[in-house]
Amino acid sequence: IFNKRHRDYITLRTERRSFWKTQSEYEVENLKTAIVLAGGLGTRLGLARVPKAMLKIAGKTLIQHQLDWLDKEGYKNVVICLGHLAENVRYTYSHEMNVVQSIEEDPLGTAGAVQLAFENNSELFTDGCLIVNVDDLCFHPVIKKSELPLNIPAIVTKKIPYSVWIEGTMFAQNEARQHVGHTWLPVNYLSKLPVKGSLEKCLAIWSKEGKVASIDTEYEWFTANTLSQLKEARNKWTEIKSGVSSVKEN
């Protein structure tokens, strides 16, 4: 996804938490609520009896990777959106996190899933929320409120390291961006979501109106939308563990 108007709007800071901040200052500055979209059918992975959230990379399920990362980064509330084979999804979490489930009886699409989670747990979303696809692992530091645009959505992106052609325009190396499946929505946009539909399509419409910002990250992105991507993610993780590569790219 590339938004010409907002491509340089904001850049994600990659330094870790400042040691001189008190816990209360830290909680006020950082986002508290996240949604994990984990209800997909996994058709491109050929899944029938195993929920996508239970696929493993480096011996840990996708849903457990996301919960462990969100806990480490200080998120207090996590809503897990489930649908397909929801009863087979298993995970653990720390007592410091409030984790709830939002279960679709019928497939609603990513926008509909977020809308349902928001509708049934509105008290958790006073500051908006971070939305992550369960199959998009990118362990960037917690997003600070001061880094977010005012009252418009923001997507976490990586620079595309080669030239691309988009709608009749050539963009040079590192000018275009790719969405890593992590999105921040403020409350006023959570309330605009349809009861059924695609979050990506909503973002595409809003971006054409100049109402989506991007937040660049230098951290590695592991995605598992297809069998080949899952294999690649597993191989990449092995390289990182062996010291061949790093979670944060140079």
PDB file of C-alpha atoms in Angstrom:
ATOM      1  CA  ILE A   1       0.000   0.000   0.000  1.00  0.00           C
ATOM      2  CA  PHE A   2       1.410   3.359  -0.944  1.00  0.00           C
ATOM      3  CA  ASN A   3      -0.010   6.730  -0.030  1.00  0.00           C
ATOM      4  CA  LYS A   4       1.774   9.565  -1.796  1.00  0.00           C
ATOM      5  CA  ARG A   5       0.372  12.231   0.455  1.00  0.00           C
ATOM      6  CA  HIS A   6       1.357  10.554   3.697  1.00  0.00           C
ATOM      7  CA  ARG A   7       4.413   8.460   2.863  1.00  0.00           C
ATOM      8  CA  ASP A   8       6.682  10.678   4.988  1.00  0.00           C
ATOM      9  CA  TYR A   9       4.012  11.713   7.473  1.00  0.00           C
ATOM     10  CA  ILE A  10       5.523   9.872  10.417  1.00  0.00           C
ATOM     11  CA  THR A  11       8.381   7.472  11.110  1.00  0.00           C
ATOM     12  CA  LEU A  12       8.317   4.843  13.833  1.00  0.00           C
ATOM     13  CA  ARG A  13      11.038   5.391  16.416  1.00  0.00           C
ATOM     14  CA  THR A  14      12.985   2.191  17.028  1.00  0.00           C
ATOM     15  CA  GLU A  15      14.602   2.957  20.371  1.00  0.00           C
ATOM     16  CA  ARG A  16      13.374   0.974  23.335  1.00  0.00           C
ATOM     17  CA  ARG A  17      11.512   2.291  26.351  1.00  0.00           C
ATOM     18  CA  SER A  18      13.153   5.219  28.068  1.00  0.00           C
ATOM     19  CA  PHE A  19      14.396   4.079  31.457  1.00  0.00           C
ATOM     20  CA  TRP A  20      13.710   7.406  33.168  1.00  0.00           C
ATOM     21  CA  LYS A  21       9.934   7.311  32.627  1.00  0.00           C
ATOM     22  CA  THR A  22       7.709   6.231  35.491  1.00  0.00           C
ATOM     23  CA  GLN A  23       5.228   3.409  34.920  1.00  0.00           C
ATOM     24  CA  SER A  24       2.282   5.848  34.983  1.00  0.00           C
ATOM     25  CA  GLU A  25       3.943   8.092  32.390  1.00  0.00           C
ATOM     26  CA  TYR A  26       4.642   5.060  30.246  1.00  0.00           C
ATOM     27  CA  GLU A  27       1.029   3.872  30.399  1.00  0.00           C
ATOM     28  CA  VAL A  28      -0.323   7.331  29.508  1.00  0.00           C
ATOM     29  CA  GLU A  29       2.045   7.652  26.540  1.00  0.00           C
ATOM     30  CA  ASN A  30       1.519   4.238  24.964  1.00  0.00           C
ATOM     31  CA  LEU A  31      -1.425   2.457  23.428  1.00  0.00           C
ATOM     32  CA  LYS A  32      -3.210  -0.039  25.660  1.00  0.00           C
ATOM     33  CA  THR A  33      -5.533  -2.033  23.409  1.00  0.00           C
ATOM     34  CA  ALA A  34      -4.926  -4.378  20.479  1.00  0.00           C
ATOM     35  CA  ILE A  35      -7.045  -6.608  18.272  1.00  0.00           C
ATOM     36  CA  VAL A  36      -5.659  -9.829  16.810  1.00  0.00           C
ATOM     37  CA  LEU A  37      -7.516 -10.971  13.681  1.00  0.00           C
ATOM     38  CA  ALA A  38      -7.400 -14.757  13.919  1.00  0.00           C
ATOM     39  CA  GLY A  39     -10.643 -15.948  12.363  1.00  0.00           C
ATOM     40  CA  GLY A  40      -9.579 -16.487   8.758  1.00  0.00           C
ATOM     41  CA  LEU A  41     -10.370 -19.700   6.882  1.00  0.00           C
ATOM     42  CA  GLY A  42      -6.787 -20.220   5.748  1.00  0.00           C
ATOM     43  CA  THR A  43      -7.909 -21.244   2.251  1.00  0.00           C
ATOM     44  CA  ARG A  44      -4.607 -20.213   0.641  1.00  0.00           C
ATOM     45  CA  LEU A  45      -2.836 -22.470   3.145  1.00  0.00           C
ATOM     46  CA  GLY A  46      -5.110 -25.403   2.368  1.00  0.00           C
ATOM     47  CA  LEU A  47      -6.278 -25.592   5.966  1.00  0.00           C
ATOM     48  CA  ALA A  48      -9.385 -27.617   6.830  1.00  0.00           C
ATOM     49  CA  ARG A  49      -8.995 -28.907  10.369  1.00  0.00           C
ATOM     50  CA  VAL A  50      -6.369 -26.606  11.845  1.00  0.00           C
ATOM     51  CA  PRO A  51      -7.050 -22.902  12.530  1.00  0.00           C
ATOM     52  CA  LYS A  52      -4.464 -20.585  10.994  1.00  0.00           C
ATOM     53  CA  ALA A  53      -3.715 -19.166  14.458  1.00  0.00           C
ATOM     54  CA  MET A  54      -2.362 -22.575  15.510  1.00  0.00           C
ATOM     55  CA  LEU A  55       0.276 -22.843  12.786  1.00  0.00           C
ATOM     56  CA  LYS A  56       3.789 -22.781  14.226  1.00  0.00           C
ATOM     57  CA  ILE A  57       6.951 -20.831  13.507  1.00  0.00           C
ATOM     58  CA  ALA A  58       9.992 -21.768  15.597  1.00  0.00           C
ATOM     59  CA  GLY A  59       7.920 -24.128  17.719  1.00  0.00           C
ATOM     60  CA  LYS A  60       5.403 -21.484  18.784  1.00  0.00           C
ATOM     61  CA  THR A  61       1.915 -20.866  17.380  1.00  0.00           C
ATOM     62  CA  LEU A  62       1.157 -17.646  15.523  1.00  0.00           C
ATOM     63  CA  ILE A  63      -1.372 -16.553  18.148  1.00  0.00           C
ATOM     64  CA  GLN A  64       1.139 -17.190  20.955  1.00  0.00           C
ATOM     65  CA  HIS A  65       3.800 -15.153  19.141  1.00  0.00           C
ATOM     66  CA  GLN A  66       1.386 -12.217  18.924  1.00  0.00           C
ATOM     67  CA  LEU A  67       0.237 -12.411  22.555  1.00  0.00           C
ATOM     68  CA  ASP A  68       3.794 -12.708  23.897  1.00  0.00           C
ATOM     69  CA  TRP A  69       4.889  -9.695  21.829  1.00  0.00           C
ATOM     70  CA  LEU A  70       1.892  -7.553  22.861  1.00  0.00           C
ATOM     71  CA  ASP A  71       2.481  -8.451  26.512  1.00  0.00           C
ATOM     72  CA  LYS A  72       6.183  -7.576  26.256  1.00  0.00           C
ATOM     73  CA  GLU A  73       5.293  -4.211  24.725  1.00  0.00           C
ATOM     74  CA  GLY A  74       2.876  -3.347  27.532  1.00  0.00           C
ATOM     75  CA  TYR A  75      -0.547  -3.704  25.919  1.00  0.00           C
ATOM     76  CA  LYS A  76      -3.168  -4.163  28.629  1.00  0.00           C
ATOM     77  CA  ASN A  77      -6.207  -5.289  26.617  1.00  0.00           C
ATOM     78  CA  VAL A  78      -6.258  -7.748  23.716  1.00  0.00           C
ATOM     79  CA  VAL A  79      -9.369  -8.815  21.819  1.00  0.00           C
ATOM     80  CA  ILE A  80      -8.867 -11.974  19.763  1.00  0.00           C
ATOM     81  CA  CYS A  81     -11.256 -12.176  16.811  1.00  0.00           C
ATOM     82  CA  LEU A  82     -12.095 -15.807  16.075  1.00  0.00           C
ATOM     83  CA  GLY A  83     -14.391 -17.637  13.699  1.00  0.00           C
ATOM     84  CA  HIS A  84     -13.270 -20.734  11.820  1.00  0.00           C
ATOM     85  CA  LEU A  85     -12.527 -23.540  14.311  1.00  0.00           C
ATOM     86  CA  ALA A  86     -12.518 -21.064  17.198  1.00  0.00           C
ATOM     87  CA  GLU A  87     -12.887 -23.893  19.712  1.00  0.00           C
ATOM     88  CA  ASN A  88      -9.500 -25.295  18.628  1.00  0.00           C
ATOM     89  CA  VAL A  89      -7.494 -22.134  19.287  1.00  0.00           C
ATOM     90  CA  ARG A  90      -5.328 -22.419  22.417  1.00  0.00           C
ATOM     91  CA  TYR A  91      -2.996 -19.876  24.014  1.00  0.00           C
ATOM     92  CA  THR A  92      -1.646 -18.598  27.320  1.00  0.00           C
ATOM     93  CA  TYR A  93      -1.131 -15.062  28.571  1.00  0.00           C
ATOM     94  CA  SER A  94       0.128 -13.201  31.617  1.00  0.00           C
ATOM     95  CA  HIS A  95      -2.115 -12.089  34.450  1.00  0.00           C
ATOM     96  CA  GLU A  96      -1.240  -8.486  33.569  1.00  0.00           C
ATOM     97  CA  MET A  97      -3.189  -8.699  30.317  1.00  0.00           C
ATOM     98  CA  ASN A  98      -6.944  -8.647  29.870  1.00  0.00           C
ATOM     99  CA  VAL A  99      -7.620 -11.037  26.973  1.00  0.00           C
ATOM    100  CA  VAL A 100     -11.146 -11.512  25.609  1.00  0.00           C
ATOM    101  CA  GLN A 101     -12.540 -13.310  22.593  1.00  0.00           C
ATOM    102  CA  SER A 102     -14.859 -11.994  19.906  1.00  0.00           C
ATOM    103  CA  ILE A 103     -16.360 -14.869  17.923  1.00  0.00           C
ATOM    104  CA  GLU A 104     -18.102 -14.541  14.547  1.00  0.00           C
ATOM    105  CA  GLU A 105     -20.977 -16.936  13.942  1.00  0.00           C
ATOM    106  CA  ASP A 106     -20.651 -16.276  10.202  1.00  0.00           C
ATOM    107  CA  PRO A 107     -17.642 -14.865   8.305  1.00  0.00           C
ATOM    108  CA  LEU A 108     -17.723 -11.052   8.463  1.00  0.00           C
ATOM    109  CA  GLY A 109     -14.420 -10.158   6.814  1.00  0.00           C
ATOM    110  CA  THR A 110     -11.653  -8.292   8.591  1.00  0.00           C
ATOM    111  CA  ALA A 111     -13.568  -5.005   8.860  1.00  0.00           C
ATOM    112  CA  GLY A 112     -16.665  -6.770  10.162  1.00  0.00           C
ATOM    113  CA  ALA A 113     -14.614  -8.705  12.703  1.00  0.00           C
ATOM    114  CA  VAL A 114     -13.066  -5.492  14.065  1.00  0.00           C
ATOM    115  CA  GLN A 115     -16.460  -3.776  14.107  1.00  0.00           C
ATOM    116  CA  LEU A 116     -17.970  -6.642  16.122  1.00  0.00           C
ATOM    117  CA  ALA A 117     -15.065  -6.597  18.592  1.00  0.00           C
ATOM    118  CA  PHE A 118     -15.435  -2.843  19.027  1.00  0.00           C
ATOM    119  CA  GLU A 119     -19.212  -2.985  19.402  1.00  0.00           C
ATOM    120  CA  ASN A 120     -19.067  -5.629  22.136  1.00  0.00           C
ATOM    121  CA  ASN A 121     -16.052  -4.214  24.024  1.00  0.00           C
ATOM    122  CA  SER A 122     -16.278  -0.452  23.417  1.00  0.00           C
ATOM    123  CA  GLU A 123     -15.032   0.374  26.925  1.00  0.00           C
ATOM    124  CA  LEU A 124     -11.583  -0.986  25.979  1.00  0.00           C
ATOM    125  CA  PHE A 125     -11.121   1.339  23.010  1.00  0.00           C
ATOM    126  CA  THR A 126     -10.931   4.826  24.506  1.00  0.00           C
ATOM    127  CA  ASP A 127      -7.680   5.555  22.623  1.00  0.00           C
ATOM    128  CA  GLY A 128      -8.407   3.517  19.500  1.00  0.00           C
ATOM    129  CA  CYS A 129      -6.436   0.322  18.968  1.00  0.00           C
ATOM    130  CA  LEU A 130      -3.687  -1.516  17.134  1.00  0.00           C
ATOM    131  CA  ILE A 131      -5.036  -4.207  14.798  1.00  0.00           C
ATOM    132  CA  VAL A 132      -2.746  -7.070  13.762  1.00  0.00           C
ATOM    133  CA  ASN A 133      -3.301 -10.036  11.467  1.00  0.00           C
ATOM    134  CA  VAL A 134      -2.406 -13.210  13.320  1.00  0.00           C
ATOM    135  CA  ASP A 135      -0.269 -14.337  10.363  1.00  0.00           C
ATOM    136  CA  ASP A 136       1.750 -11.103  10.126  1.00  0.00           C
ATOM    137  CA  LEU A 137       4.568 -11.137  12.706  1.00  0.00           C
ATOM    138  CA  CYS A 138       6.498  -7.876  13.031  1.00  0.00           C
ATOM    139  CA  PHE A 139       7.839  -7.251  16.516  1.00  0.00           C
ATOM    140  CA  HIS A 140       8.268  -3.487  16.355  1.00  0.00           C
ATOM    141  CA  PRO A 141       8.351  -1.463  19.614  1.00  0.00           C
ATOM    142  CA  VAL A 142       5.078  -0.253  21.087  1.00  0.00           C
ATOM    143  CA  ILE A 143       3.553   2.666  19.188  1.00  0.00           C
ATOM    144  CA  LYS A 144       3.451   5.841  21.236  1.00  0.00           C
ATOM    145  CA  LYS A 145       0.492   8.203  21.076  1.00  0.00           C
ATOM    146  CA  SER A 146       2.854  11.042  20.237  1.00  0.00           C
ATOM    147  CA  GLU A 147       3.887   9.140  17.082  1.00  0.00           C
ATOM    148  CA  LEU A 148       0.351   8.800  15.778  1.00  0.00           C
ATOM    149  CA  PRO A 149      -1.487  11.183  13.434  1.00  0.00           C
ATOM    150  CA  LEU A 150      -4.468  13.053  14.851  1.00  0.00           C
ATOM    151  CA  ASN A 151      -7.780  11.267  14.307  1.00  0.00           C
ATOM    152  CA  ILE A 152      -6.878   9.358  11.138  1.00  0.00           C
ATOM    153  CA  PRO A 153      -5.762   5.726  10.647  1.00  0.00           C
ATOM    154  CA  ALA A 154      -2.114   4.735  10.376  1.00  0.00           C
ATOM    155  CA  ILE A 155      -0.600   1.595   8.868  1.00  0.00           C
ATOM    156  CA  VAL A 156       2.759   0.102   9.823  1.00  0.00           C
ATOM    157  CA  THR A 157       4.868  -0.171   6.670  1.00  0.00           C
ATOM    158  CA  LYS A 158       8.213  -1.294   5.304  1.00  0.00           C
ATOM    159  CA  LYS A 159      10.051   0.434   2.496  1.00  0.00           C
ATOM    160  CA  ILE A 160      10.057  -1.555  -0.743  1.00  0.00           C
ATOM    161  CA  PRO A 161      13.764  -1.934  -1.647  1.00  0.00           C
ATOM    162  CA  TYR A 162      13.217  -1.767  -5.395  1.00  0.00           C
ATOM    163  CA  SER A 163      11.467   0.444  -7.960  1.00  0.00           C
ATOM    164  CA  VAL A 164       7.737  -0.083  -8.488  1.00  0.00           C
ATOM    165  CA  TRP A 165       5.132   1.116 -10.980  1.00  0.00           C
ATOM    166  CA  ILE A 166       1.793   2.216  -9.457  1.00  0.00           C
ATOM    167  CA  GLU A 167      -1.094   3.582 -11.520  1.00  0.00           C
ATOM    168  CA  GLY A 168       1.109   5.099 -14.194  1.00  0.00           C
ATOM    169  CA  THR A 169       3.778   6.432 -11.856  1.00  0.00           C
ATOM    170  CA  MET A 170       7.264   5.043 -11.234  1.00  0.00           C
ATOM    171  CA  PHE A 171       8.537   5.137  -7.669  1.00  0.00           C
ATOM    172  CA  ALA A 172      12.242   4.741  -7.034  1.00  0.00           C
ATOM    173  CA  GLN A 173      13.838   2.321  -4.580  1.00  0.00           C
ATOM    174  CA  ASN A 174      12.552   2.821  -0.994  1.00  0.00           C
ATOM    175  CA  GLU A 175       9.914   5.385  -2.049  1.00  0.00           C
ATOM    176  CA  ALA A 176       6.933   3.014  -2.012  1.00  0.00           C
ATOM    177  CA  ARG A 177       5.728   1.193   1.092  1.00  0.00           C
ATOM    178  CA  GLN A 178       4.242  -2.222   1.858  1.00  0.00           C
ATOM    179  CA  HIS A 179       1.680  -2.721   4.617  1.00  0.00           C
ATOM    180  CA  VAL A 180       2.865  -5.328   7.149  1.00  0.00           C
ATOM    181  CA  GLY A 181      -0.632  -6.151   8.368  1.00  0.00           C
ATOM    182  CA  HIS A 182      -0.541  -3.896  11.436  1.00  0.00           C
ATOM    183  CA  THR A 183      -2.994  -0.973  11.552  1.00  0.00           C
ATOM    184  CA  TRP A 184      -3.911   1.681  14.081  1.00  0.00           C
ATOM    185  CA  LEU A 185      -7.496   2.948  14.050  1.00  0.00           C
ATOM    186  CA  PRO A 186      -8.749   5.820  16.209  1.00  0.00           C
ATOM    187  CA  VAL A 187     -12.196   5.524  17.775  1.00  0.00           C
ATOM    188  CA  ASN A 188     -13.845   7.754  15.171  1.00  0.00           C
ATOM    189  CA  TYR A 189     -12.796   5.300  12.442  1.00  0.00           C
ATOM    190  CA  LEU A 190     -13.633   2.175  14.427  1.00  0.00           C
ATOM    191  CA  SER A 191     -17.203   3.454  14.506  1.00  0.00           C
ATOM    192  CA  LYS A 192     -17.191   3.853  10.687  1.00  0.00           C
ATOM    193  CA  LEU A 193     -16.427   0.221   9.920  1.00  0.00           C
ATOM    194  CA  PRO A 194     -19.073  -1.824   8.083  1.00  0.00           C
ATOM    195  CA  VAL A 195     -20.671  -4.834   9.762  1.00  0.00           C
ATOM    196  CA  LYS A 196     -19.248  -6.969   6.955  1.00  0.00           C
ATOM    197  CA  GLY A 197     -16.336  -6.327   4.615  1.00  0.00           C
ATOM    198  CA  SER A 198     -12.585  -5.895   4.219  1.00  0.00           C
ATOM    199  CA  LEU A 199     -10.431  -3.646   6.394  1.00  0.00           C
ATOM    200  CA  GLU A 200      -7.900  -3.374   3.548  1.00  0.00           C
ATOM    201  CA  LYS A 201     -10.604  -2.047   1.222  1.00  0.00           C
ATOM    202  CA  CYS A 202     -11.654   0.517   3.850  1.00  0.00           C
ATOM    203  CA  LEU A 203      -8.039   1.643   4.188  1.00  0.00           C
ATOM    204  CA  ALA A 204      -7.713   1.877   0.393  1.00  0.00           C
ATOM    205  CA  ILE A 205     -10.753   4.167   0.209  1.00  0.00           C
ATOM    206  CA  TRP A 206      -9.570   6.336   3.103  1.00  0.00           C
ATOM    207  CA  SER A 207      -6.058   6.583   1.673  1.00  0.00           C
ATOM    208  CA  LYS A 208      -7.422   7.951  -1.623  1.00  0.00           C
ATOM    209  CA  GLU A 209      -9.050  10.669   0.475  1.00  0.00           C
ATOM    210  CA  GLY A 210      -5.660  11.424   2.057  1.00  0.00           C
ATOM    211  CA  LYS A 211      -6.806  10.059   5.433  1.00  0.00           C
ATOM    212  CA  VAL A 212      -4.259   7.304   6.084  1.00  0.00           C
ATOM    213  CA  ALA A 213      -0.729   7.834   7.395  1.00  0.00           C
ATOM    214  CA  SER A 214       2.171   5.387   7.366  1.00  0.00           C
ATOM    215  CA  ILE A 215       4.541   4.450  10.159  1.00  0.00           C
ATOM    216  CA  ASP A 216       7.822   2.996   8.884  1.00  0.00           C
ATOM    217  CA  THR A 217       9.472   0.129  10.726  1.00  0.00           C
ATOM    218  CA  GLU A 218      12.917  -1.365  10.246  1.00  0.00           C
ATOM    219  CA  TYR A 219      11.973  -4.606  11.986  1.00  0.00           C
ATOM    220  CA  GLU A 220      11.739  -7.936  10.183  1.00  0.00           C
ATOM    221  CA  TRP A 221       8.324  -8.956   8.901  1.00  0.00           C
ATOM    222  CA  PHE A 222       7.238 -12.602   8.797  1.00  0.00           C
ATOM    223  CA  THR A 223       4.008 -13.324   6.930  1.00  0.00           C
ATOM    224  CA  ALA A 224       2.241 -16.664   6.449  1.00  0.00           C
ATOM    225  CA  ASN A 225      -0.606 -16.089   3.998  1.00  0.00           C
ATOM    226  CA  THR A 226       0.422 -18.988   1.766  1.00  0.00           C
ATOM    227  CA  LEU A 227       2.348 -22.231   2.179  1.00  0.00           C
ATOM    228  CA  SER A 228       5.377 -20.742   0.421  1.00  0.00           C
ATOM    229  CA  GLN A 229       5.305 -17.688   2.704  1.00  0.00           C
ATOM    230  CA  LEU A 230       5.015 -19.912   5.771  1.00  0.00           C
ATOM    231  CA  LYS A 231       8.030 -21.941   4.640  1.00  0.00           C
ATOM    232  CA  GLU A 232       9.980 -18.745   3.931  1.00  0.00           C
ATOM    233  CA  ALA A 233       9.085 -17.329   7.358  1.00  0.00           C
ATOM    234  CA  ARG A 234      10.249 -20.504   9.084  1.00  0.00           C
ATOM    235  CA  ASN A 235      13.534 -20.478   7.147  1.00  0.00           C
ATOM    236  CA  LYS A 236      14.092 -16.792   7.890  1.00  0.00           C
ATOM    237  CA  TRP A 237      13.483 -17.369  11.600  1.00  0.00           C
ATOM    238  CA  THR A 238      16.062 -20.163  11.540  1.00  0.00           C
ATOM    239  CA  GLU A 239      18.588 -17.809   9.951  1.00  0.00           C
ATOM    240  CA  ILE A 240      17.967 -15.219  12.674  1.00  0.00           C
ATOM    241  CA  LYS A 241      18.316 -17.800  15.437  1.00  0.00           C
ATOM    242  CA  SER A 242      21.597 -18.985  13.933  1.00  0.00           C
ATOM    243  CA  GLY A 243      22.914 -15.442  13.727  1.00  0.00           C
ATOM    244  CA  VAL A 244      22.881 -15.207   9.930  1.00  0.00           C
ATOM    245  CA  SER A 245      20.377 -12.341  10.030  1.00  0.00           C
ATOM    246  CA  SER A 246      18.719 -10.112  12.658  1.00  0.00           C
ATOM    247  CA  VAL A 247      15.147  -9.273  13.697  1.00  0.00           C
ATOM    248  CA  LYS A 248      15.942  -5.632  13.056  1.00  0.00           C
ATOM    249  CA  GLU A 249      17.161  -5.102   9.538  1.00  0.00           C
ATOM    250  CA  ASN A 250      20.274  -3.070   8.802  1.00  0.00           C
TER     251      ASN A 250
END
